mmCIF file of C-alpha atoms in Angstrom:
data_model
loop_
_atom_site.group_PDB
_atom_site.id
_atom_site.type_symbol
_atom_site.label_atom_id
_atom_site.label_comp_id
_atom_site.label_asym_id
_atom_site.label_seq_id
_atom_site.Cartn_x
_atom_site.Cartn_y
_atom_site.Cartn_z
ATOM 1 C CA MET A 759 0.000 0.000 0.000
ATOM 2 C CA GLN A 760 1.216 3.447 -0.894
ATOM 3 C CA LYS A 761 0.645 6.360 1.462
ATOM 4 C CA MET A 762 -0.765 9.444 -0.233
ATOM 5 C CA HIS A 763 0.059 12.946 0.925
ATOM 6 C CA THR A 764 -2.431 15.259 -0.692
ATOM 7 C CA LYS A 765 -6.115 15.303 -1.474
ATOM 8 C CA GLU A 766 -5.287 16.024 -5.104
ATOM 9 C CA LEU A 767 -3.215 12.849 -5.435
ATOM 10 C CA ILE A 768 -5.926 10.748 -3.849
ATOM 11 C CA MET A 769 -8.564 12.255 -6.131
ATOM 12 C CA LYS A 770 -6.318 11.412 -9.107
ATOM 13 C CA LYS A 771 -6.563 7.776 -7.995
ATOM 14 C CA ALA A 772 -10.364 8.082 -7.901
ATOM 15 C CA LEU A 773 -10.304 9.608 -11.392
ATOM 16 C CA LEU A 774 -8.273 6.610 -12.601
ATOM 17 C CA GLN A 775 -11.086 4.419 -11.292
ATOM 18 C CA ALA A 776 -13.581 6.545 -13.217
ATOM 19 C CA GLN A 777 -11.527 5.995 -16.362
ATOM 20 C CA LEU A 778 -11.678 2.232 -15.747
ATOM 21 C CA ALA A 779 -15.447 2.499 -15.503
ATOM 22 C CA MET A 780 -15.554 4.370 -18.798
ATOM 23 C CA ARG A 781 -13.444 1.669 -20.493
ATOM 24 C CA HIS A 782 -16.024 -0.864 -19.319
ATOM 25 C CA ASN A 783 -18.900 1.199 -20.754
ATOM 26 C CA GLU A 784 -20.018 2.332 -17.308
ATOM 27 C CA VAL A 785 -20.774 5.904 -16.227
ATOM 28 C CA PRO A 786 -17.290 7.149 -15.265
ATOM 29 C CA ILE A 787 -17.464 7.450 -11.508
ATOM 30 C CA GLY A 788 -14.676 6.291 -9.246
ATOM 31 C CA ALA A 789 -14.139 6.119 -5.503
ATOM 32 C CA VAL A 790 -11.144 5.634 -3.228
ATOM 33 C CA ILE A 791 -11.158 5.137 0.533
ATOM 34 C CA VAL A 792 -8.190 6.076 2.709
ATOM 35 C CA ASP A 793 -7.647 5.207 6.350
ATOM 36 C CA ALA A 794 -6.862 7.731 9.075
ATOM 37 C CA GLY A 795 -3.194 7.666 8.045
ATOM 38 C CA GLY A 796 -3.990 8.502 4.416
ATOM 39 C CA VAL A 797 -3.272 5.002 3.111
ATOM 40 C CA ILE A 798 -5.550 3.767 0.334
ATOM 41 C CA ILE A 799 -7.458 0.746 1.604
ATOM 42 C CA ALA A 800 -10.060 0.376 -1.165
ATOM 43 C CA ARG A 801 -10.957 1.470 -4.678
ATOM 44 C CA GLY A 802 -14.080 1.074 -6.744
ATOM 45 C CA TYR A 803 -15.756 2.155 -9.920
ATOM 46 C CA ASN A 804 -19.292 1.933 -11.246
ATOM 47 C CA LYS A 805 -20.314 -1.581 -12.294
ATOM 48 C CA ILE A 806 -24.044 -0.993 -12.708
ATOM 49 C CA GLU A 807 -24.213 -2.295 -16.274
ATOM 50 C CA ALA A 808 -21.943 -5.279 -15.550
ATOM 51 C CA LYS A 809 -23.948 -6.317 -12.489
ATOM 52 C CA ASN A 810 -27.277 -5.141 -13.883
ATOM 53 C CA CYS A 811 -28.103 -3.579 -10.528
ATOM 54 C CA GLN A 812 -28.194 -0.005 -9.230
ATOM 55 C CA THR A 813 -26.408 -0.993 -6.016
ATOM 56 C CA ALA A 814 -23.138 -1.386 -7.935
ATOM 57 C CA HIS A 815 -22.149 2.254 -7.466
ATOM 58 C CA ALA A 816 -18.453 3.098 -7.089
ATOM 59 C CA GLU A 817 -18.923 4.181 -3.464
ATOM 60 C CA ILE A 818 -20.677 0.973 -2.474
ATOM 61 C CA ILE A 819 -18.048 -1.216 -4.109
ATOM 62 C CA ALA A 820 -15.247 0.736 -2.407
ATOM 63 C CA ILE A 821 -16.988 0.545 0.985
ATOM 64 C CA GLN A 822 -17.482 -3.223 0.643
ATOM 65 C CA LYS A 823 -13.790 -3.665 -0.166
ATOM 66 C CA ALA A 824 -12.707 -1.410 2.719
ATOM 67 C CA CYS A 825 -14.854 -3.314 5.208
ATOM 68 C CA LYS A 826 -13.418 -6.613 4.003
ATOM 69 C CA LYS A 827 -9.870 -5.216 4.170
ATOM 70 C CA ILE A 828 -10.124 -4.017 7.775
ATOM 71 C CA GLY A 829 -12.505 -6.723 8.955
ATOM 72 C CA ASP A 830 -15.138 -4.357 10.303
ATOM 73 C CA TRP A 831 -18.191 -2.508 8.998
ATOM 74 C CA ARG A 832 -17.155 0.597 10.916
ATOM 75 C CA LEU A 833 -14.834 2.740 8.823
ATOM 76 C CA ASN A 834 -14.005 5.176 11.621
ATOM 77 C CA GLY A 835 -11.359 7.709 10.663
ATOM 78 C CA CYS A 836 -11.628 6.874 6.964
ATOM 79 C CA TRP A 837 -12.307 9.306 4.157
ATOM 80 C CA ILE A 838 -13.923 8.569 0.804
ATOM 81 C CA TYR A 839 -12.937 10.400 -2.376
ATOM 82 C CA VAL A 840 -15.519 10.286 -5.155
ATOM 83 C CA THR A 841 -15.444 11.810 -8.618
ATOM 84 C CA LEU A 842 -19.137 12.765 -8.507
ATOM 85 C CA GLU A 843 -21.393 13.872 -5.674
ATOM 86 C CA PRO A 844 -22.923 10.732 -4.152
ATOM 87 C CA CYS A 845 -26.600 9.923 -4.552
ATOM 88 C CA LEU A 846 -28.895 9.550 -1.542
ATOM 89 C CA MET A 847 -28.331 5.774 -1.417
ATOM 90 C CA CYS A 848 -24.562 6.181 -1.289
ATOM 91 C CA ILE A 849 -24.525 9.083 1.155
ATOM 92 C CA GLY A 850 -26.688 6.982 3.471
ATOM 93 C CA LEU A 851 -24.221 4.108 3.293
ATOM 94 C CA ILE A 852 -21.276 6.467 3.783
ATOM 95 C CA GLN A 853 -22.856 7.798 6.951
ATOM 96 C CA LEU A 854 -23.892 4.369 8.244
ATOM 97 C CA SER A 855 -20.348 3.110 7.639
ATOM 98 C CA ARG A 856 -19.089 5.801 10.016
ATOM 99 C CA ILE A 857 -16.822 7.351 7.397
ATOM 100 C CA GLU A 858 -15.394 10.578 8.775
ATOM 101 C CA GLY A 859 -15.368 12.653 5.617
ATOM 102 C CA ILE A 860 -16.055 12.837 1.929
ATOM 103 C CA VAL A 861 -14.240 14.683 -0.824
ATOM 104 C CA PHE A 862 -16.076 14.808 -4.127
ATOM 105 C CA ALA A 863 -15.039 16.340 -7.405
ATOM 106 C CA ALA A 864 -18.201 17.501 -9.189
ATOM 107 C CA LEU A 865 -21.799 18.189 -8.313
ATOM 108 C CA SER A 866 -24.416 15.809 -9.676
ATOM 109 C CA PRO A 867 -27.276 17.996 -10.918
ATOM 110 C CA LEU A 868 -29.686 15.102 -11.462
ATOM 111 C CA PHE A 869 -29.027 12.506 -8.785
ATOM 112 C CA GLY A 870 -26.799 14.179 -6.207
ATOM 113 C CA SER A 871 -27.751 14.231 -2.555
ATOM 114 C CA GLY A 872 -27.464 18.013 -2.169
ATOM 115 C CA LEU A 873 -24.177 17.988 -0.259
ATOM 116 C CA SER A 874 -23.280 21.445 -1.515
ATOM 117 C CA ASN A 875 -26.084 22.935 0.580
ATOM 118 C CA PRO A 876 -25.716 21.955 4.257
ATOM 119 C CA LYS A 877 -29.229 23.286 4.931
ATOM 120 C CA ASN A 878 -30.554 20.359 2.899
ATOM 121 C CA LEU A 879 -28.764 17.809 5.041
ATOM 122 C CA PRO A 880 -28.514 18.915 8.649
ATOM 123 C CA LEU A 881 -27.989 15.338 9.845
ATOM 124 C CA TYR A 882 -25.050 14.725 7.538
ATOM 125 C CA ALA A 883 -23.446 18.063 8.298
ATOM 126 C CA LYS A 884 -23.206 17.089 11.975
ATOM 127 C CA HIS A 885 -21.502 13.755 11.364
ATOM 128 C CA LEU A 886 -19.612 14.032 8.104
ATOM 129 C CA GLU A 887 -16.952 16.426 6.939
ATOM 130 C CA ILE A 888 -17.583 17.433 3.327
ATOM 131 C CA GLU A 889 -15.285 19.000 0.757
ATOM 132 C CA ARG A 890 -15.930 19.486 -2.936
ATOM 133 C CA GLY A 891 -14.236 20.653 -6.082
ATOM 134 C CA ILE A 892 -10.939 18.759 -6.100
ATOM 135 C CA GLY A 893 -10.601 17.220 -9.574
ATOM 136 C CA GLU A 894 -13.865 18.797 -10.695
ATOM 137 C CA GLU A 895 -12.753 19.766 -14.199
ATOM 138 C CA LYS A 896 -11.378 16.308 -15.053
ATOM 139 C CA SER A 897 -14.455 14.590 -13.620
ATOM 140 C CA ILE A 898 -16.795 16.754 -15.696
ATOM 141 C CA GLN A 899 -14.674 16.152 -18.814
ATOM 142 C CA LEU A 900 -14.947 12.375 -18.355
ATOM 143 C CA LEU A 901 -18.699 12.543 -17.827
ATOM 144 C CA GLN A 902 -19.240 14.826 -20.807
ATOM 145 C CA ALA A 903 -17.125 12.632 -23.083
ATOM 146 C CA PHE A 904 -18.952 9.497 -21.931
ATOM 147 C CA PHE A 905 -22.438 10.892 -22.528
ATOM 148 C CA LYS A 906 -21.464 12.587 -25.789
ATOM 149 C CA ASN A 907 -20.250 9.216 -27.058
ATOM 150 C CA LYS A 908 -23.462 7.533 -25.858
ATOM 151 C CA ARG A 909 -25.599 10.108 -27.684
ATOM 152 C CA LYS A 910 -23.582 9.637 -30.892
ATOM 153 C CA LYS A 911 -24.106 5.872 -30.783
ATOM 154 C CA ARG A 912 -27.811 6.167 -30.038
ATOM 155 C CA LYS A 913 -29.587 6.453 -33.366
ATOM 156 C CA GLY A 914 -32.826 8.356 -33.243
ATOM 157 C CA GLY A 915 -32.367 9.110 -29.530
ATOM 158 C CA SER A 916 -32.913 12.524 -28.048
ATOM 159 C CA GLU A 917 -29.801 14.665 -27.704
ATOM 160 C CA SER A 918 -30.641 15.328 -24.025
ATOM 161 C CA GLU A 919 -31.395 11.703 -23.196
ATOM 162 C CA GLY A 920 -29.273 10.457 -20.305
ATOM 163 C CA ARG A 921 -27.574 13.833 -19.951
ATOM 164 C CA LEU A 922 -25.861 14.431 -16.635
ATOM 165 C CA TYR A 923 -23.486 16.973 -18.150
#
């Protein structure tokens, strides 16, 4: 395991996971979990299409791997880095897993949990440190490229169909 020293470097690792997702024809979202010492203990990327199930989000896969790695469902002191604002399902799991903080790159205008507005989530704000914007430009570029390619391949489909960005 390699110890990381900056949030930017850790987010780069999450963006690499997003690129893996894209190569597998999945929405390019990646997640990395680090322990209290900043060591990466888990990585994940979207596998919704491969598993044919909405629970295969990058965050959920990374949390499952982290729990297995440390042998506990409590991820106290850990931080999760995600390339896109988590949905309500994932933010619930992040909180239940006792993760200390979340760093996410870009807002999700359609399915995000509203983390950018603490008034929307008073419960989360009390128990979860939140930071956004690190790696935002690269995350948005990946998402835009993915959906642009999807729209090109879709014959007769609406140009706005499936548009997150």
